[in-house]
PDB file of C-alpha atoms in Angstrom:
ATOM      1  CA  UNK A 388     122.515  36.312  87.651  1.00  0.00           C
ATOM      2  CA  UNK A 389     118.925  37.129  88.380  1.00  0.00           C
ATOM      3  CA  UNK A 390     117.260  40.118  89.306  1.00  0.00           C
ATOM      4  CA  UNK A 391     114.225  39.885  91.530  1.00  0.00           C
ATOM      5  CA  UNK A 392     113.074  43.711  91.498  1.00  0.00           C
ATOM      6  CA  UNK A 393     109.833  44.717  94.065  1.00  0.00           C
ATOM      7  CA  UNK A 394     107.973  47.772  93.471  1.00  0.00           C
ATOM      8  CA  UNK A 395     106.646  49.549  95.462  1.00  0.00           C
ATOM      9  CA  UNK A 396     109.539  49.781  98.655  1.00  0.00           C
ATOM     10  CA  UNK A 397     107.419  51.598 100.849  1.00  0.00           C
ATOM     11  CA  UNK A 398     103.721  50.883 101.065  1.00  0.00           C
ATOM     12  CA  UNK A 399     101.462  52.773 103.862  1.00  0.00           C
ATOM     13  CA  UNK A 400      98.476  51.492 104.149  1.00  0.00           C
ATOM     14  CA  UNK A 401      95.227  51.776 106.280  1.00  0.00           C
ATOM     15  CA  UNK A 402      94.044  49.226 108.024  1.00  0.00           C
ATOM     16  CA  UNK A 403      91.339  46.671 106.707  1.00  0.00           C
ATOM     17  CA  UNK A 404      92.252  48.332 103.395  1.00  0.00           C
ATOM     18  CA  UNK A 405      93.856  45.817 100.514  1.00  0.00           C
ATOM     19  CA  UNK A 406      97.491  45.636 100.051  1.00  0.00           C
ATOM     20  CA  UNK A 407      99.591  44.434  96.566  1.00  0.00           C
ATOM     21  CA  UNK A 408     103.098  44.141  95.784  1.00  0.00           C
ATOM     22  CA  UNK A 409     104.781  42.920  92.864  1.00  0.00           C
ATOM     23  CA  UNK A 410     107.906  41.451  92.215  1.00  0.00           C
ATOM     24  CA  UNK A 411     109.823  41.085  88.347  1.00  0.00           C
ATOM     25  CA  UNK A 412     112.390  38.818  87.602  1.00  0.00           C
ATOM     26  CA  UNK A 413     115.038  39.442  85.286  1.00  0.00           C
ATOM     27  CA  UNK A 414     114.729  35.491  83.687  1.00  0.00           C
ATOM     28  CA  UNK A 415     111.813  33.236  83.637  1.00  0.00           C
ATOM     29  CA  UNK A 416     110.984  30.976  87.108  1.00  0.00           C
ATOM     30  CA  UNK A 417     109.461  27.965  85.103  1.00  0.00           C
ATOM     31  CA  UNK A 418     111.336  25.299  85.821  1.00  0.00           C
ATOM     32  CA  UNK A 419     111.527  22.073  83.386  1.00  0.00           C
ATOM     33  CA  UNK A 420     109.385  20.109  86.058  1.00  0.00           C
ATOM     34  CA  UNK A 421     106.590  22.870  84.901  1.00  0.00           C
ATOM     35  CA  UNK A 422     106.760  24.508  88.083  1.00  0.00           C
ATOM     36  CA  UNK A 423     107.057  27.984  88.952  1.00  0.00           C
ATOM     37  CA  UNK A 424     109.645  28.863  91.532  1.00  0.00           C
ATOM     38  CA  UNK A 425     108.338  32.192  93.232  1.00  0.00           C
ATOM     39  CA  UNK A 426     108.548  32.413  97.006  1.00  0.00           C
ATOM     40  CA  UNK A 427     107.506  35.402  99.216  1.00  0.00           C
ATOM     41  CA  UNK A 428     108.461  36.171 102.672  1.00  0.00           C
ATOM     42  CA  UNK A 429     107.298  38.113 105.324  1.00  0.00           C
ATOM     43  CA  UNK A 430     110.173  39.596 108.209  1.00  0.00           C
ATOM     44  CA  UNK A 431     107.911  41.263 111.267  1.00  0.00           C
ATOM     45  CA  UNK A 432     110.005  43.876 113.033  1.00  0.00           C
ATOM     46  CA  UNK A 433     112.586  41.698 115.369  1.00  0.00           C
ATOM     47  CA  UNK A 434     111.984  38.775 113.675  1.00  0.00           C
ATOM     48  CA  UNK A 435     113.287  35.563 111.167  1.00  0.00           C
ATOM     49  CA  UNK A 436     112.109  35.800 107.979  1.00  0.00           C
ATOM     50  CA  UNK A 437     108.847  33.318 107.459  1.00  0.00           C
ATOM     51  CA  UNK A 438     107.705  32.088 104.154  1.00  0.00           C
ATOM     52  CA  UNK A 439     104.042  32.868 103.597  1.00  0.00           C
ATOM     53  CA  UNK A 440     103.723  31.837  99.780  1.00  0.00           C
ATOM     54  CA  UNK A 441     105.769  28.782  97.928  1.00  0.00           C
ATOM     55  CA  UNK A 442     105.224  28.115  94.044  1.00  0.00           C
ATOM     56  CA  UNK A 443     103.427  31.328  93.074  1.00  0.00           C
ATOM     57  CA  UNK A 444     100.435  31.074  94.928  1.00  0.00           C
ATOM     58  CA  UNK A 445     100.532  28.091  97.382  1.00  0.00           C
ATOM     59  CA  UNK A 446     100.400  29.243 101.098  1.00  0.00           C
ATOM     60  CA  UNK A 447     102.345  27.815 103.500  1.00  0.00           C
ATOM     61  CA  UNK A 448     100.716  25.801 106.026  1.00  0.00           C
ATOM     62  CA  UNK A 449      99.066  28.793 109.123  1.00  0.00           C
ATOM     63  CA  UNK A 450      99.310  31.329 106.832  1.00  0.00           C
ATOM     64  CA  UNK A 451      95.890  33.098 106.899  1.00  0.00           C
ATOM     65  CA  UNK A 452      94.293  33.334 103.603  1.00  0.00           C
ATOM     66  CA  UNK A 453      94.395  37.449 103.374  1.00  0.00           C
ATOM     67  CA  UNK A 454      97.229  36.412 101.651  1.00  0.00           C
ATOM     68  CA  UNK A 455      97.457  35.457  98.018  1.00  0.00           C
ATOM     69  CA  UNK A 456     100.230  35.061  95.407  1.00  0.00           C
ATOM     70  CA  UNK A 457      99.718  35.464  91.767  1.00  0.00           C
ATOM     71  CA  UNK A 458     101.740  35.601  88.702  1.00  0.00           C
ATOM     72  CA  UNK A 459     103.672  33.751  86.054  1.00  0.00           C
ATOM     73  CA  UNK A 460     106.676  33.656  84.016  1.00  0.00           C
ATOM     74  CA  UNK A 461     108.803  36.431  85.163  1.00  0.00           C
ATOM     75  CA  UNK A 462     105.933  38.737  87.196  1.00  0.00           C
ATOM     76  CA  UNK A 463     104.649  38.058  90.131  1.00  0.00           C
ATOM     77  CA  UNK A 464     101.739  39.794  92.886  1.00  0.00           C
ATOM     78  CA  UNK A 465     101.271  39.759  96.467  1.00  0.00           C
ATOM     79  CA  UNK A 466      98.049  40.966  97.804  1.00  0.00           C
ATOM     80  CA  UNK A 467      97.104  41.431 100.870  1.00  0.00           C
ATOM     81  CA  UNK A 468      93.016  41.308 101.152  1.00  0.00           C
ATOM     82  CA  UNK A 469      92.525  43.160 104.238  1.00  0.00           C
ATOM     83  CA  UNK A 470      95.730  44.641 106.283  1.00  0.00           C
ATOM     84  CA  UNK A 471      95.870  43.508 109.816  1.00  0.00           C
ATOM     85  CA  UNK A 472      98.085  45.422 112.058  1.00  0.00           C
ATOM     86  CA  UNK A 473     100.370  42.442 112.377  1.00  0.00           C
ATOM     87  CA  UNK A 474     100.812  42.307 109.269  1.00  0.00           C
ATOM     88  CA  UNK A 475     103.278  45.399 109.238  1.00  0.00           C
ATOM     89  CA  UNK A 476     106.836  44.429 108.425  1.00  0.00           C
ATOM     90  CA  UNK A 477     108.794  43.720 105.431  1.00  0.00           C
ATOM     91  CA  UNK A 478     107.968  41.392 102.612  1.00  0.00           C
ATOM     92  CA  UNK A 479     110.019  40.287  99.735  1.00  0.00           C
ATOM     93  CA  UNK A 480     109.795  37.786  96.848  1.00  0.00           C
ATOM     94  CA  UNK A 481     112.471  35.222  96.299  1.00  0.00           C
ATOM     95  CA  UNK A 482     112.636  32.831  93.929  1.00  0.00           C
ATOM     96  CA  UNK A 483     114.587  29.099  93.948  1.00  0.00           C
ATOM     97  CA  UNK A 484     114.701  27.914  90.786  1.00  0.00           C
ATOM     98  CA  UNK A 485     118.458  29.017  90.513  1.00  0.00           C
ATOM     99  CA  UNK A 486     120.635  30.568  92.895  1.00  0.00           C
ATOM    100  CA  UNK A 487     118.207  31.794  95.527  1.00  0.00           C
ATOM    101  CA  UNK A 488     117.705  35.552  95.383  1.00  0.00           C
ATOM    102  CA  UNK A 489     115.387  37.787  97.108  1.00  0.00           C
ATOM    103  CA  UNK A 490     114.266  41.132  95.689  1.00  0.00           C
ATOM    104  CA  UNK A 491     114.675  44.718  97.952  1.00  0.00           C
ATOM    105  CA  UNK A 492     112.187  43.875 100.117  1.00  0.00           C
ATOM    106  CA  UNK A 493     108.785  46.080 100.758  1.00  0.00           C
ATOM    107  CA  UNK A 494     108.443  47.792 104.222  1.00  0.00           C
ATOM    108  CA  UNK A 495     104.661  47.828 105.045  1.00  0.00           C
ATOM    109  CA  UNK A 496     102.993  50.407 107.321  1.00  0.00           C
ATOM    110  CA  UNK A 497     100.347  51.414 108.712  1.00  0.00           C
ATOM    111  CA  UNK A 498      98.857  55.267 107.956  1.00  0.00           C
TER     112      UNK A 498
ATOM    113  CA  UNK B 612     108.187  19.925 116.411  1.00  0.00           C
ATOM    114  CA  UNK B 613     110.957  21.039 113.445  1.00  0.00           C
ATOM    115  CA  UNK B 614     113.935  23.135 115.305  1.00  0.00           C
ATOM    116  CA  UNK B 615     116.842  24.196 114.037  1.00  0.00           C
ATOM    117  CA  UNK B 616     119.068  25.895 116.333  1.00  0.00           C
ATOM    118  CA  UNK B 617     122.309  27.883 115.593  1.00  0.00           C
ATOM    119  CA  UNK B 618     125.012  28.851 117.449  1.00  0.00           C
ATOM    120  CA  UNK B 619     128.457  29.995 117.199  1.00  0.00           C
ATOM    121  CA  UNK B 620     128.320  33.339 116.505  1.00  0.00           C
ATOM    122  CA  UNK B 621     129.838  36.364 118.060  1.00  0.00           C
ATOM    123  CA  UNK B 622     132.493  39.664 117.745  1.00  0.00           C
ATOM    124  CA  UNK B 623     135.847  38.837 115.977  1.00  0.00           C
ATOM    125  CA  UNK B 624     138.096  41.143 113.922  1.00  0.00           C
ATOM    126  CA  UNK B 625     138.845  41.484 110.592  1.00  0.00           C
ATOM    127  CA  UNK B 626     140.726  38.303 109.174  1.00  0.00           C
ATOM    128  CA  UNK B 627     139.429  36.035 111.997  1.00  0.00           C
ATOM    129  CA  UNK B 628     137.505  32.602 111.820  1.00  0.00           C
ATOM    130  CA  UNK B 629     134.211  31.603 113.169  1.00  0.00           C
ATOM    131  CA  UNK B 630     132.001  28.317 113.198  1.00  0.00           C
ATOM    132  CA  UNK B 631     128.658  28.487 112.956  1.00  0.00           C
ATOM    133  CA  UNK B 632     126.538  25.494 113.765  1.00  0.00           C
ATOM    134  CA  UNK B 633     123.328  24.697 113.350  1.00  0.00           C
ATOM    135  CA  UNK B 634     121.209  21.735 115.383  1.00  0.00           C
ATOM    136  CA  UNK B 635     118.469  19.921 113.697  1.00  0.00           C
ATOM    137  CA  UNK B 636     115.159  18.193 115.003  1.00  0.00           C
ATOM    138  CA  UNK B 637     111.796  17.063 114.243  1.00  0.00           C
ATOM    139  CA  UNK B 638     112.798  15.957 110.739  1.00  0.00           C
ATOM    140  CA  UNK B 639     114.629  13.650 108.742  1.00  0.00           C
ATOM    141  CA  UNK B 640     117.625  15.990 108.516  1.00  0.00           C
ATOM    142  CA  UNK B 641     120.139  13.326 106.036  1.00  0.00           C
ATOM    143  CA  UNK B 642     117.114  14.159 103.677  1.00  0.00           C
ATOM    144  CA  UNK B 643     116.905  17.602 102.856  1.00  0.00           C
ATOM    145  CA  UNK B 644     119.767  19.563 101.406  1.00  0.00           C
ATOM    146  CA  UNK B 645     119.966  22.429 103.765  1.00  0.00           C
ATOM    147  CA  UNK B 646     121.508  25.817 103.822  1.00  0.00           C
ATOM    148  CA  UNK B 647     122.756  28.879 105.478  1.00  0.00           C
ATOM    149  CA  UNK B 648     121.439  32.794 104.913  1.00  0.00           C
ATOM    150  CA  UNK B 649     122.372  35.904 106.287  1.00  0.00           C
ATOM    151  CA  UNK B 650     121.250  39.171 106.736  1.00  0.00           C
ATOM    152  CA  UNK B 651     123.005  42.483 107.134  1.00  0.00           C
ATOM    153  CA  UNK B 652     121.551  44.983 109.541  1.00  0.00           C
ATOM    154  CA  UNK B 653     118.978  47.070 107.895  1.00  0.00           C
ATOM    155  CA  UNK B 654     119.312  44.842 104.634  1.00  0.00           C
ATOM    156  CA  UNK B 655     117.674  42.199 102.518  1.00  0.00           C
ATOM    157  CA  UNK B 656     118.453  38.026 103.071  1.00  0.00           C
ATOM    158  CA  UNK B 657     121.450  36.825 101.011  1.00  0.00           C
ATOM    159  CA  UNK B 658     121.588  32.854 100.451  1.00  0.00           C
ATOM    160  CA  UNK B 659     125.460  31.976 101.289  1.00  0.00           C
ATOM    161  CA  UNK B 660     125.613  28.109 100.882  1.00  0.00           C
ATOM    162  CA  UNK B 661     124.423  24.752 100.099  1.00  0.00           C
ATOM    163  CA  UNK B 662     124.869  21.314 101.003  1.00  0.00           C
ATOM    164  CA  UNK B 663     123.206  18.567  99.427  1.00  0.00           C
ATOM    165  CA  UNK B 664     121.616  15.729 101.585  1.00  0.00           C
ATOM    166  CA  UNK B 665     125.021  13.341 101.557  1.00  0.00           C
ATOM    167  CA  UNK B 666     127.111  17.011 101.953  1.00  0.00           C
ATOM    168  CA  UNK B 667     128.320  15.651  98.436  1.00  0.00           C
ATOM    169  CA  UNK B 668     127.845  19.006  96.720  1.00  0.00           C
ATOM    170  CA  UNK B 669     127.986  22.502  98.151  1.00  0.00           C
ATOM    171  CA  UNK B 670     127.817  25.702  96.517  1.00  0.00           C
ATOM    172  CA  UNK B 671     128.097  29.539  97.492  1.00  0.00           C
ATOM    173  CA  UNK B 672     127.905  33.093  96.596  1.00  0.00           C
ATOM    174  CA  UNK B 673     131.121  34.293  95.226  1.00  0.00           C
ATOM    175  CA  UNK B 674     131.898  36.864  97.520  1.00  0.00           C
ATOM    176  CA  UNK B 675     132.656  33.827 100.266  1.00  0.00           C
ATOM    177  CA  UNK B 676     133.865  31.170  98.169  1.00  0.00           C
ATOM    178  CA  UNK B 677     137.297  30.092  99.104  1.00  0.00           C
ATOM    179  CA  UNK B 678     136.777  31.553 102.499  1.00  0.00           C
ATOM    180  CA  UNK B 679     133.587  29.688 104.028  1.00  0.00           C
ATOM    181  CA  UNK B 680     132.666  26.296 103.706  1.00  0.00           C
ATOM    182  CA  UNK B 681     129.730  24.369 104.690  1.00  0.00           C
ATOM    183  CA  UNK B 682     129.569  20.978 106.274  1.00  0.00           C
ATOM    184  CA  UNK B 683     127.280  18.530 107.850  1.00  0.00           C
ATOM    185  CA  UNK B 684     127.101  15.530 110.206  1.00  0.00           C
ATOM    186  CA  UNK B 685     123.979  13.633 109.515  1.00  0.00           C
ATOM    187  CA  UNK B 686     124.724  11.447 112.206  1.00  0.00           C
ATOM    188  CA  UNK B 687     124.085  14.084 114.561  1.00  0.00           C
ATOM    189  CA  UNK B 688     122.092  16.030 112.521  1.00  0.00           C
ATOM    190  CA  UNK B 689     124.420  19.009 112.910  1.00  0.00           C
ATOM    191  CA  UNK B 690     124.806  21.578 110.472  1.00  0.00           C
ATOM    192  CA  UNK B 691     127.894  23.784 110.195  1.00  0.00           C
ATOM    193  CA  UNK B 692     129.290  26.895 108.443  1.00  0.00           C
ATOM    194  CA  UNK B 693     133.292  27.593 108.619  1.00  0.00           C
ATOM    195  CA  UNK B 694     134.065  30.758 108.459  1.00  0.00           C
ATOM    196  CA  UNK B 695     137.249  32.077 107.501  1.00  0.00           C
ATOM    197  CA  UNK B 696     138.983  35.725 106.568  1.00  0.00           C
ATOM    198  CA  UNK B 697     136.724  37.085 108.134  1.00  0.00           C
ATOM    199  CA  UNK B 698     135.784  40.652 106.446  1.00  0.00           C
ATOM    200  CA  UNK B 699     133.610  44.291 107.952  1.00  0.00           C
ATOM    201  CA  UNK B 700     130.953  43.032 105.105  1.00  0.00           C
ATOM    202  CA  UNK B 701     130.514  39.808 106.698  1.00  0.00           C
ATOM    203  CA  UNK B 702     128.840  40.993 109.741  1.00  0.00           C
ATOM    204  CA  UNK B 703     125.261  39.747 109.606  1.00  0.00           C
ATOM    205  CA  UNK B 704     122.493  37.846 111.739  1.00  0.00           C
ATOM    206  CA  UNK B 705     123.133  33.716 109.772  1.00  0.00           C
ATOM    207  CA  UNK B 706     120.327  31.582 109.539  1.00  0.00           C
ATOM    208  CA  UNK B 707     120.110  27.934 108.804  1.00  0.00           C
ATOM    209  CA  UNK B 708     117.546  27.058 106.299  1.00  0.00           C
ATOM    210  CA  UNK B 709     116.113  24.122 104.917  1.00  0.00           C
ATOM    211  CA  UNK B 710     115.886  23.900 101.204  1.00  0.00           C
ATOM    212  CA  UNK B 711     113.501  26.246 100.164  1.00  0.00           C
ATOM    213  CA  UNK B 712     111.830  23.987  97.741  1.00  0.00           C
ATOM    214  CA  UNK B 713     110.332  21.522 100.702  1.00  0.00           C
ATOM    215  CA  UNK B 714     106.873  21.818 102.546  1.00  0.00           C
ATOM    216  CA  UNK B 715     106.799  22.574 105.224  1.00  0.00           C
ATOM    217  CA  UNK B 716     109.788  25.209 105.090  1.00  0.00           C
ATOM    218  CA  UNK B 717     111.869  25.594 107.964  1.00  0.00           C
ATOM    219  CA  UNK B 718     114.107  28.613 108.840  1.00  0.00           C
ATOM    220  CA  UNK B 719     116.116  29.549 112.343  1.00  0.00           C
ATOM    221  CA  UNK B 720     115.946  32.494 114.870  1.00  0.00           C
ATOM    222  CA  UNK B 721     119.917  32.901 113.614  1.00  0.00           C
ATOM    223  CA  UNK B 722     123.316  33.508 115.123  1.00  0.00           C
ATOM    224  CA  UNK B 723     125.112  36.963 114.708  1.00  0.00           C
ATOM    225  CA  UNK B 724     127.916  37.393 113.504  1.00  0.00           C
ATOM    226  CA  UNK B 725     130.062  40.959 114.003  1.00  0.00           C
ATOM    227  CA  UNK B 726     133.423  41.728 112.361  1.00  0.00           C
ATOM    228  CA  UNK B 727     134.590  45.007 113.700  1.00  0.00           C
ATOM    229  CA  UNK B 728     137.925  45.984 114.347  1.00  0.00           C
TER     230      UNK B 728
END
């Protein structure tokens, strides 16, 4: 089975101050098709989770572009440019190229 | 607009059955293979199951397989989730999904689900 594996769990940060995340797999998201399946979600307090990145670094449709997803292979980074305060919640990585799996998750905060 | 809409949940003891169902709009729902998720409180998303488009092939974690089973009426574009033997580790917040290889990517609010004797 895979083993999506975010570091770090806890992340304070200050507002209009950069963010990153990353996220290792335990096997390599390249699919045969040459893709690279490597989601990440975002779960605001009380809400569903919403997918802000799809294949590494595409962002879903809304998603404001403070967000970017890089990576390849088997690690994988999610920055956040400038933190917003609505941008406090938990994020994690998932990927869907076999059984989908998310990682721990990382709890954003503001200091 | 894209809804999905689930329902069905609710407080049952251990042992007990549940269906969940989920209600589909704004897309071509016999197209997509779609899915449910759950969530324990204070934990991470889990993927349960999966249905392909013609509910040909499903597939689920292990620690539900022979108990759950996922279903679909395209005609009515109704998803469902049939819960059985029911267990304490079951209880989560269930979320239909849309495949989460498709743009745009669609995801519901959720139904929960408590198993508490």
């Amino acid at each position: 089975d895979v083993v999506m594996t975010q570091s770090p769990l806890s992340l304070p940060v200050t507002l209009g101050q950069p963010a990153s995340i990353s996220c290792r797999s335990s096997q390599s998201l390249v699919y045969s098709d040459g893709n690279t399946y490597l989601n990440w979600f975002q779960q605001r307090p009380g809400q569903s989770p919403r997918r802000l990145i799809y294949k590494v670094s595409k962002r879903d449709s809304g998603v404001p572009d403070r967000f970017s997803g890089t990576g390849s292979g088997t690690d994988f980074t999610l920055k956040i440019s400038r933190v917003e305060a609505e941008d406090v919640g938990v994020y994690y990585c998932m990927e869907s190229i076999h059984w989908p799996t998310f990682g721990q998750g990382t709890k954003v905060e503001i200091k | 607009e894209v809804q999905l809409v689930e329902s069905g949940g609710g407080l049952v003891q251990p042992g007990e059955s549940l269906r969940l169902s989920c209600a589909a709009s704004g897309f071509m729902f016999s197209s997509f293979w779609m899915s449910w998720v759950r969530q324990a409180p204070g934990k991470g998303p889990e993927w349960v199951a999966n249905i392909k488009e013609d509910g040909s092939e499903e597939y689920y974690v292990d620690s539900v397989k022979g108990r759950f089973t996922i279903f679909r009426d395209n005609a009515n574009n109704l998803l469902y989730l049939q819960m059985n033997s029911l267990r304490v580790d079951d209880t989560a917040m269930y979320y239909c999904a849309r495949d989460p290889n498709t743009v745009p990517y669609y995801w519901g609010q959720g139904t929960l689900v408590t198993v508490a004797s």
